[in-house]
Amino acid sequence: MNRILIKNAKIVNEGTIFEGDVLIENDLIVEIADSISLKTSDCIVIDAEGNYLMPGAIDDQVHFREPGLTHKGDIESESRAAVAGGITSFIEQPNTVPNAVTQEILEDKYQIASQKSFANYSFMMGATNDNLEEVLKTNPKNVAGIKIFLGSSTGNMLVDNEAVLEKIFSSTPMLIAVHCEDETTIKNNLAAFKEQYGEDVPVTAHNLIRSEEACYISSSKAVALAKRTGARLHIFHLSTAKEMELFTNKIPLEEKKITAEVCVHHLWFTDEDYKTKGNFIKWNPAVKTAEDRAELWKALNDGRIDVIATDHAPHTKEEKQQSYLNAPSGGPLVQHAVVAMFEAHHQGKISVEKIVEKMCHNPAKLFKIEKRGFIKEGYYADLVIVNPSLPWSVNQDNILAKCGWSPFEGYTFRSRITHTFVNGELLYNNFKVKDSKAGKRLLFDR
């Protein structure tokens, strides 16, 4: 029997922090108490005194690039980086190659993950203008949800037929997650900048091309459609202050039909950072202004935003070093998301309890993930120990994403993840990842 006893931890769970012990047997948490006494010969003992013990983070939006784009990243490399970053479960998006828009292609991704993933996994089914029949075959018990791109994406994944959108929203009982940017607005903005700069448009124009207006037009349409059809809508990676008026904090998360997410990069960077970071902080939607960032933080803390995710989307350094118009959007974030939020805690922007709520509890609640996202007896032992005062610097030697770079390169974080457990197995310990593919397919209580 695999038995691990974590002693003297500051356990963070459901809005409280209390000191205690947690006993793991095989893949489950079997006991939580003020003090648990066992012979050291009966178990491995880890003394977590002074450190936080939190549930493993659940990242509901990643792009791990497999199949078809594995020069950028793959399920093995990126899930290893996720575990090192305290993310024990991920939900991956369908814009791989081929796009996951049939049940057969979707299941192929699950088969790959079953052999290669360090972390627990689920994959979104992708919608297009012409695959409604395939979308409706999706099993709500073992697939996280349906993903719709309302802004441009890889392959044939832009859904811009309003009749199709109406059908998907009105006929799909599953959670529908959307990327919201208005394509017409973006094209018009880009044309205006090309007229001024030709092919040498500067990256500092990115948030003006993929503008507040482009985001709000699309998000507000999605919210209106969800209200009209009764669909269960989750809006990914919100980036503007204006969009915050679309969401409410007046009802509990469990009663919300429309939920909201923010990503780490929109909470960390602003448009001023394009001058020094360039294409390495080029994401879609774009990083916006300091005023937008401030409102995102406010909405996150007051309950209008429900989830913190990464939109981890690696590209090679060579791809990112191209001109602005040729460089792809996206970047690697799973290894540094949790510690970045702990850094924000040190800066007084968010409590540790709120970090756990937004990165662990709420993704589990809104996707109805079975037995994960909390520190509870009978739940899977997906756990993370965080030392809040053990500084370390991000450099090329400790970056685990296959692309080999990070927008946080050179930054010194004050907190360090020391241990990550996935299904009861200690996979990560002080910069070393055990070569064990411990991840399991996520199941959903619906």
Coordinates of C-alpha atoms in Angstrom, one line a residue:
M1 CA 0.0 0.0 0.0
N2 CA 1.2 3.5 -0.9
R3 CA 0.8 5.5 2.4
I4 CA 2.0 9.1 2.8
L5 CA 1.4 11.2 5.9
I6 CA 1.7 15.0 5.5
K7 CA 2.2 16.6 8.9
N8 CA 1.8 20.1 10.3
A9 CA 0.5 21.7 7.1
K10 CA -1.4 24.9 6.8
I11 CA -4.3 23.3 5.0
V12 CA -6.2 25.6 2.6
N13 CA -9.7 24.4 1.9
E14 CA -13.2 26.0 1.4
G15 CA -12.3 29.5 2.6
T16 CA -10.3 28.5 5.7
I17 CA -6.7 27.8 6.7
F18 CA -6.1 25.4 9.5
E19 CA -3.1 23.5 10.7
G20 CA -3.3 19.7 10.5
D21 CA -2.3 16.4 9.1
V22 CA -3.5 14.6 5.9
L23 CA -3.1 10.9 5.4
I24 CA -3.0 9.5 1.8
E25 CA -3.5 5.8 1.1
N26 CA -3.0 4.7 -2.5
D27 CA -4.8 7.4 -4.6
L28 CA -7.2 8.8 -2.0
I29 CA -7.2 11.1 1.0
V30 CA -8.3 8.9 3.8
E31 CA -8.0 11.1 6.9
I32 CA -7.7 14.8 7.8
A33 CA -7.1 15.6 11.5
D34 CA -5.4 18.0 13.8
S35 CA -2.8 15.3 14.4
I36 CA -2.4 11.8 13.0
S37 CA 0.1 9.4 14.6
L38 CA 1.5 6.5 12.6
K39 CA 4.7 4.5 12.9
T40 CA 7.3 5.9 10.4
S41 CA 7.7 2.3 9.2
D42 CA 4.1 2.2 8.1
C43 CA 4.3 5.3 5.8
I44 CA 6.3 8.1 4.3
V45 CA 6.2 11.2 6.5
I46 CA 6.5 14.7 5.0
D47 CA 6.7 17.6 7.5
A48 CA 5.1 20.6 5.9
E49 CA 5.5 22.9 8.9
G50 CA 5.1 26.6 7.9
N51 CA 3.9 25.6 4.4
Y52 CA 0.5 25.7 2.7
L53 CA -1.2 22.4 1.6
M54 CA -3.7 23.1 -1.2
P55 CA -5.7 21.0 -3.6
G56 CA -4.0 20.5 -6.9
A57 CA -4.9 23.3 -9.3
I58 CA -7.3 22.5 -12.2
D59 CA -6.5 24.5 -15.4
D60 CA -9.6 24.5 -17.5
Q61 CA -7.9 26.0 -20.6
V62 CA -4.7 24.7 -22.1
H63 CA -3.3 23.9 -25.5
F64 CA -0.8 21.1 -25.2
R65 CA -0.3 20.8 -29.0
E66 CA -0.7 17.1 -29.5
P67 CA -1.5 15.8 -32.1
G68 CA 0.0 17.7 -35.1
L69 CA 1.9 20.6 -33.4
T70 CA 4.3 18.7 -31.3
H71 CA 7.3 20.8 -32.2
K72 CA 5.8 23.4 -29.9
G73 CA 4.8 21.0 -27.1
D74 CA 3.2 17.7 -26.4
I75 CA 1.1 16.1 -23.7
E76 CA 4.1 14.5 -21.9
S77 CA 6.2 17.7 -21.9
E78 CA 3.5 20.1 -21.0
S79 CA 1.8 17.9 -18.4
R80 CA 5.2 17.5 -16.7
A81 CA 5.5 21.3 -16.6
A82 CA 2.0 21.6 -15.2
V83 CA 2.7 19.2 -12.3
A84 CA 5.9 21.1 -11.5
G85 CA 3.7 24.2 -11.3
G86 CA 1.1 22.6 -9.0
I87 CA -1.5 22.0 -11.7
T88 CA -2.7 18.4 -11.3
S89 CA -5.6 18.4 -13.8
F90 CA -6.0 20.1 -17.1
I91 CA -8.7 20.5 -19.8
E92 CA -7.2 20.8 -23.2
Q93 CA -8.7 22.6 -26.2
P94 CA -9.7 21.1 -29.6
N95 CA -7.6 23.3 -32.0
T96 CA -4.9 20.7 -32.5
V97 CA -4.2 19.2 -35.9
P98 CA -6.5 17.6 -36.9
N99 CA -9.0 19.6 -35.0
A100 CA -10.9 17.6 -32.4
V101 CA -14.3 18.0 -34.2
T102 CA -15.3 14.3 -34.5
Q103 CA -15.8 11.8 -31.7
E104 CA -13.1 9.6 -33.2
I105 CA -10.4 12.3 -33.3
L106 CA -11.4 13.4 -29.7
E107 CA -11.0 9.8 -28.4
D108 CA -7.6 9.6 -30.1
K109 CA -6.4 12.4 -27.8
Y110 CA -7.7 10.6 -24.8
Q111 CA -5.7 7.5 -25.8
I112 CA -2.5 9.5 -26.2
A113 CA -3.0 11.1 -22.8
S114 CA -3.7 7.7 -21.1
Q115 CA -0.1 6.7 -22.0
K116 CA 1.7 10.1 -21.7
S117 CA 0.1 12.4 -19.1
F118 CA 1.6 13.2 -15.7
A119 CA -1.5 15.1 -14.8
N120 CA -5.2 14.2 -14.9
Y121 CA -6.8 15.2 -18.2
S122 CA -9.9 16.0 -20.2
F123 CA -10.3 17.3 -23.7
M124 CA -13.0 19.6 -25.1
M125 CA -15.1 18.7 -28.1
G126 CA -14.7 21.3 -30.8
A127 CA -17.7 22.9 -32.7
T128 CA -17.6 24.1 -36.3
N129 CA -20.2 25.6 -38.6
D130 CA -21.1 22.1 -39.8
N131 CA -20.5 19.4 -37.1
L132 CA -23.6 19.7 -34.9
E133 CA -24.4 16.0 -35.2
E134 CA -20.9 15.1 -33.8
V135 CA -21.2 17.7 -31.1
L136 CA -24.4 16.2 -29.8
K137 CA -22.8 12.7 -29.5
T138 CA -20.5 14.0 -26.8
N139 CA -20.7 12.1 -23.5
P140 CA -21.2 14.4 -20.6
K141 CA -19.8 11.9 -18.1
N142 CA -16.3 11.8 -19.5
V143 CA -15.8 14.9 -21.7
A144 CA -15.4 18.3 -20.1
G145 CA -17.5 20.3 -22.5
I146 CA -18.0 21.9 -25.9
K147 CA -15.6 24.6 -27.1
I148 CA -16.6 27.3 -29.6
F149 CA -14.2 29.8 -31.1
L150 CA -16.0 33.1 -31.8
G151 CA -12.6 34.5 -32.9
S152 CA -10.2 33.1 -35.5
S153 CA -8.4 29.8 -34.7
T154 CA -6.6 26.9 -36.2
G155 CA -8.3 25.2 -39.2
N156 CA -12.0 25.4 -39.6
M157 CA -12.9 26.3 -36.0
L158 CA -14.3 29.8 -36.3
V159 CA -18.0 29.5 -35.8
D160 CA -19.6 32.5 -37.4
N161 CA -22.9 31.2 -38.6
E162 CA -25.5 32.6 -36.3
A163 CA -28.1 29.9 -37.0
V164 CA -25.5 27.2 -36.1
L165 CA -24.7 29.0 -32.9
E166 CA -28.3 29.2 -32.0
K167 CA -28.7 25.4 -32.6
I168 CA -25.6 24.5 -30.5
F169 CA -26.6 26.8 -27.6
S170 CA -30.2 25.6 -27.6
S171 CA -29.6 21.8 -28.1
T172 CA -26.4 21.2 -26.0
P173 CA -27.0 20.4 -22.3
M174 CA -23.2 20.4 -21.7
L175 CA -21.1 23.4 -20.6
I176 CA -20.2 25.5 -23.7
A177 CA -16.9 27.4 -23.4
V178 CA -16.2 30.2 -25.8
H179 CA -13.4 32.4 -27.0
C180 CA -14.9 35.8 -27.6
E181 CA -13.5 38.3 -30.1
D182 CA -15.4 39.8 -33.0
E183 CA -13.6 38.9 -36.2
T184 CA -15.0 41.8 -38.3
T185 CA -13.8 44.4 -35.8
I186 CA -10.3 42.8 -35.7
K187 CA -10.1 42.7 -39.5
N188 CA -11.1 46.4 -39.8
N189 CA -8.6 47.4 -37.1
L190 CA -5.8 45.4 -38.7
A191 CA -6.5 47.0 -42.1
A192 CA -6.2 50.5 -40.6
F193 CA -2.8 49.7 -39.0
K194 CA -1.6 48.0 -42.2
E195 CA -2.5 51.1 -44.1
Q196 CA -0.4 53.2 -41.7
Y197 CA 2.6 50.8 -41.2
G198 CA 2.5 48.3 -44.2
E199 CA 3.9 44.9 -43.1
D200 CA 5.8 46.5 -40.2
V201 CA 2.9 46.9 -37.7
P202 CA 4.4 47.1 -34.2
V203 CA 3.4 44.7 -31.5
T204 CA 2.4 47.7 -29.4
A205 CA -0.7 47.9 -31.7
H206 CA -1.8 44.4 -30.6
N207 CA -4.3 45.5 -28.0
L208 CA -5.6 48.2 -30.3
I209 CA -6.2 45.7 -33.2
R210 CA -7.7 43.0 -30.9
S211 CA -9.5 45.8 -29.1
E212 CA -11.8 46.2 -26.1
E213 CA -14.6 46.7 -28.7
A214 CA -13.8 43.4 -30.4
C215 CA -14.0 41.6 -27.1
Y216 CA -17.1 43.2 -25.8
I217 CA -19.1 42.9 -29.0
S218 CA -18.5 39.1 -29.0
S219 CA -18.8 38.5 -25.3
S220 CA -22.1 40.4 -25.0
K221 CA -23.6 38.5 -28.0
A222 CA -22.6 35.2 -26.3
V223 CA -24.1 36.2 -23.0
A224 CA -27.3 37.4 -24.8
L225 CA -27.6 34.1 -26.7
A226 CA -27.0 32.0 -23.5
K227 CA -29.8 34.0 -21.7
R228 CA -32.2 33.5 -24.6
T229 CA -31.5 29.7 -25.0
G230 CA -30.8 28.8 -21.4
A231 CA -27.4 27.4 -22.3
R232 CA -24.7 26.8 -19.8
L233 CA -22.0 29.3 -20.9
H234 CA -18.4 29.7 -19.7
I235 CA -16.4 32.6 -21.2
F236 CA -12.7 32.0 -21.4
H237 CA -9.9 34.5 -20.9
L238 CA -11.7 37.8 -20.4
S239 CA -9.4 40.8 -20.8
T240 CA -11.3 44.1 -20.5
A241 CA -13.0 46.2 -17.8
K242 CA -16.0 46.8 -20.0
E243 CA -16.8 43.0 -20.2
M244 CA -17.1 42.9 -16.4
E245 CA -20.5 44.5 -16.5
L246 CA -21.8 41.3 -18.2
F247 CA -21.3 39.2 -15.1
T248 CA -22.9 39.0 -11.7
N249 CA -21.7 38.2 -8.1
K250 CA -25.3 38.2 -6.8
I251 CA -25.8 34.4 -6.8
P252 CA -23.7 31.4 -5.8
L253 CA -21.5 29.8 -8.4
E254 CA -23.6 26.6 -8.3
E255 CA -26.6 28.6 -9.4
K256 CA -24.9 30.5 -12.2
K257 CA -25.7 29.6 -15.8
I258 CA -23.1 32.1 -17.1
T259 CA -19.6 32.0 -15.7
A260 CA -16.4 33.9 -16.3
E261 CA -12.7 33.2 -16.4
V262 CA -9.5 35.3 -16.3
C263 CA -6.0 34.2 -17.3
V264 CA -2.8 34.8 -15.4
H265 CA -1.2 36.9 -18.1
H266 CA -4.2 39.4 -18.1
L267 CA -3.8 39.7 -14.4
W268 CA 0.0 40.2 -14.6
F269 CA 1.0 42.1 -17.7
T270 CA -0.3 45.4 -19.3
D271 CA 0.1 47.0 -22.7
E272 CA 3.2 48.8 -21.4
D273 CA 5.0 45.4 -21.3
Y274 CA 4.8 45.1 -25.1
K275 CA 7.8 47.5 -25.2
T276 CA 10.1 45.0 -23.4
K277 CA 8.4 41.6 -23.9
G278 CA 7.2 42.1 -27.5
N279 CA 5.7 39.0 -29.1
F280 CA 6.4 37.0 -26.0
I281 CA 3.3 38.4 -24.4
K282 CA 1.3 38.4 -27.6
W283 CA -1.9 36.5 -26.7
N284 CA -5.4 36.4 -28.1
P285 CA -7.3 38.2 -26.5
A286 CA -4.6 40.7 -26.1
V287 CA -3.1 42.0 -22.9
K288 CA -4.9 45.3 -22.4
T289 CA -4.3 48.4 -20.2
A290 CA -3.5 48.9 -16.5
E291 CA -7.1 50.1 -16.0
D292 CA -8.4 46.9 -17.5
R293 CA -6.1 44.8 -15.3
A294 CA -7.2 46.6 -12.2
E295 CA -10.9 45.9 -13.0
L296 CA -10.1 42.3 -13.7
W297 CA -8.6 42.0 -10.2
K298 CA -11.6 43.7 -8.7
A299 CA -14.0 41.4 -10.5
L300 CA -12.0 38.3 -9.5
N301 CA -12.1 39.3 -5.8
D302 CA -15.8 40.3 -5.8
G303 CA -17.0 37.1 -7.5
R304 CA -17.9 38.3 -11.0
I305 CA -15.0 36.3 -12.3
D306 CA -15.1 32.6 -11.2
V307 CA -11.9 30.9 -12.4
I308 CA -8.2 31.6 -12.9
A309 CA -6.7 29.6 -15.8
T310 CA -3.6 29.9 -18.0
D311 CA -4.5 29.4 -21.7
H312 CA -1.1 27.7 -21.9
A313 CA -0.3 27.8 -25.6
P314 CA 3.4 27.3 -26.3
H315 CA 5.2 28.3 -29.5
T316 CA 8.9 27.9 -30.3
K317 CA 11.2 30.9 -29.6
E318 CA 11.9 31.1 -33.3
E319 CA 8.2 31.5 -34.1
K320 CA 7.8 34.2 -31.5
Q321 CA 10.9 36.1 -32.8
Q322 CA 9.3 36.7 -36.2
S323 CA 7.7 40.1 -37.0
Y324 CA 4.5 41.0 -35.2
L325 CA 2.2 40.0 -38.1
N326 CA 3.9 36.6 -38.5
A327 CA 4.4 35.7 -34.9
P328 CA 1.7 33.4 -33.5
S329 CA -0.2 34.3 -30.3
G330 CA 0.1 32.3 -27.1
G331 CA 2.7 31.3 -24.6
P332 CA 3.7 28.8 -21.9
L333 CA 2.2 29.4 -18.4
V334 CA 1.3 26.2 -16.6
Q335 CA 4.6 25.9 -14.7
H336 CA 4.4 29.5 -13.2
A337 CA 0.7 30.2 -12.8
V338 CA 0.2 29.1 -9.2
V339 CA 3.4 30.8 -8.0
A340 CA 2.5 34.0 -9.9
M341 CA -0.8 34.1 -8.0
F342 CA 1.1 33.6 -4.7
E343 CA 3.3 36.5 -5.8
A344 CA 0.1 38.5 -6.2
H345 CA -0.8 37.4 -2.7
H346 CA 2.5 38.8 -1.4
Q347 CA 1.6 42.1 -3.2
G348 CA -1.7 42.2 -1.3
K349 CA -3.9 41.6 -4.4
I350 CA -5.5 38.3 -3.4
S351 CA -5.8 36.0 -0.4
V352 CA -4.4 32.4 -0.4
E353 CA -8.0 31.2 0.3
K354 CA -9.2 33.1 -2.8
I355 CA -6.4 31.6 -5.0
V356 CA -7.5 28.1 -4.0
E357 CA -11.2 29.0 -4.6
K358 CA -10.5 30.3 -8.1
M359 CA -7.9 27.7 -9.2
C360 CA -9.1 24.6 -7.5
H361 CA -12.6 24.6 -6.0
N362 CA -14.4 26.6 -8.7
P363 CA -13.2 24.7 -11.8
A364 CA -14.2 21.5 -10.0
K365 CA -17.6 22.9 -9.3
L366 CA -18.5 24.5 -12.6
F367 CA -17.4 21.4 -14.6
K368 CA -18.8 19.1 -11.9
I369 CA -15.5 17.1 -11.8
E370 CA -15.8 14.0 -9.6
K371 CA -13.8 13.9 -6.4
R372 CA -11.2 16.6 -7.2
G373 CA -10.5 20.2 -6.4
F374 CA -10.9 19.9 -2.6
I375 CA -9.0 18.5 0.4
K376 CA -11.7 16.1 1.6
E377 CA -11.7 12.5 2.9
G378 CA -12.6 10.2 0.0
Y379 CA -11.3 12.6 -2.6
Y380 CA -8.4 11.9 -4.9
A381 CA -5.1 12.9 -3.4
D382 CA -4.2 15.7 -5.8
L383 CA -2.3 17.9 -3.5
V384 CA 0.4 20.7 -3.6
I385 CA 2.7 22.0 -0.9
V386 CA 3.7 25.6 -1.3
N387 CA 6.5 27.2 0.7
P388 CA 5.5 30.9 0.8
S389 CA 9.0 32.2 1.6
L390 CA 11.5 30.2 -0.5
P391 CA 12.6 32.4 -3.4
W392 CA 13.7 31.0 -6.8
S393 CA 14.3 32.5 -10.2
V394 CA 12.9 31.4 -13.5
N395 CA 15.7 30.5 -16.0
Q396 CA 16.3 28.3 -19.0
D397 CA 17.7 25.6 -16.8
N398 CA 14.4 25.1 -14.8
I399 CA 11.8 25.7 -17.6
L400 CA 10.1 22.4 -18.4
A401 CA 7.8 23.4 -21.3
K402 CA 9.2 22.0 -24.6
C403 CA 9.5 25.5 -26.1
G404 CA 12.2 26.4 -23.5
W405 CA 11.1 29.9 -22.7
S406 CA 8.7 31.7 -20.4
P407 CA 7.3 35.3 -20.2
F408 CA 8.5 35.1 -16.5
E409 CA 12.1 34.4 -17.4
G410 CA 14.4 36.3 -15.1
Y411 CA 11.7 36.9 -12.5
T412 CA 12.3 35.8 -8.9
F413 CA 9.2 34.4 -7.2
R414 CA 9.0 34.6 -3.4
S415 CA 7.0 31.3 -3.1
R416 CA 8.0 27.8 -4.3
I417 CA 6.1 24.7 -5.0
T418 CA 8.0 22.0 -3.1
H419 CA 5.7 18.9 -3.6
T420 CA 3.0 17.9 -6.0
F421 CA 0.9 14.7 -5.6
V422 CA -1.2 13.3 -8.4
N423 CA -3.6 10.5 -7.4
G424 CA -1.6 10.0 -4.2
E425 CA 1.8 9.7 -6.0
L426 CA 4.5 12.2 -5.2
L427 CA 5.4 13.3 -8.7
Y428 CA 7.2 16.5 -8.1
N429 CA 9.7 17.3 -5.4
N430 CA 11.9 20.4 -5.4
F431 CA 12.6 20.8 -9.2
K432 CA 12.5 17.1 -9.9
V433 CA 9.6 15.3 -11.7
K434 CA 9.3 11.6 -11.1
D435 CA 9.0 9.7 -14.4
S436 CA 5.6 8.3 -13.7
K437 CA 2.5 8.9 -15.9
A438 CA 0.1 9.1 -12.9
G439 CA -2.7 11.1 -14.6
K440 CA -6.2 9.7 -15.0
R441 CA -9.1 10.7 -17.2
L442 CA -11.3 13.2 -15.5
L443 CA -14.9 12.1 -14.9
F444 CA -17.9 14.4 -14.4
D445 CA -20.8 14.2 -12.0
R446 CA -23.5 14.9 -14.5

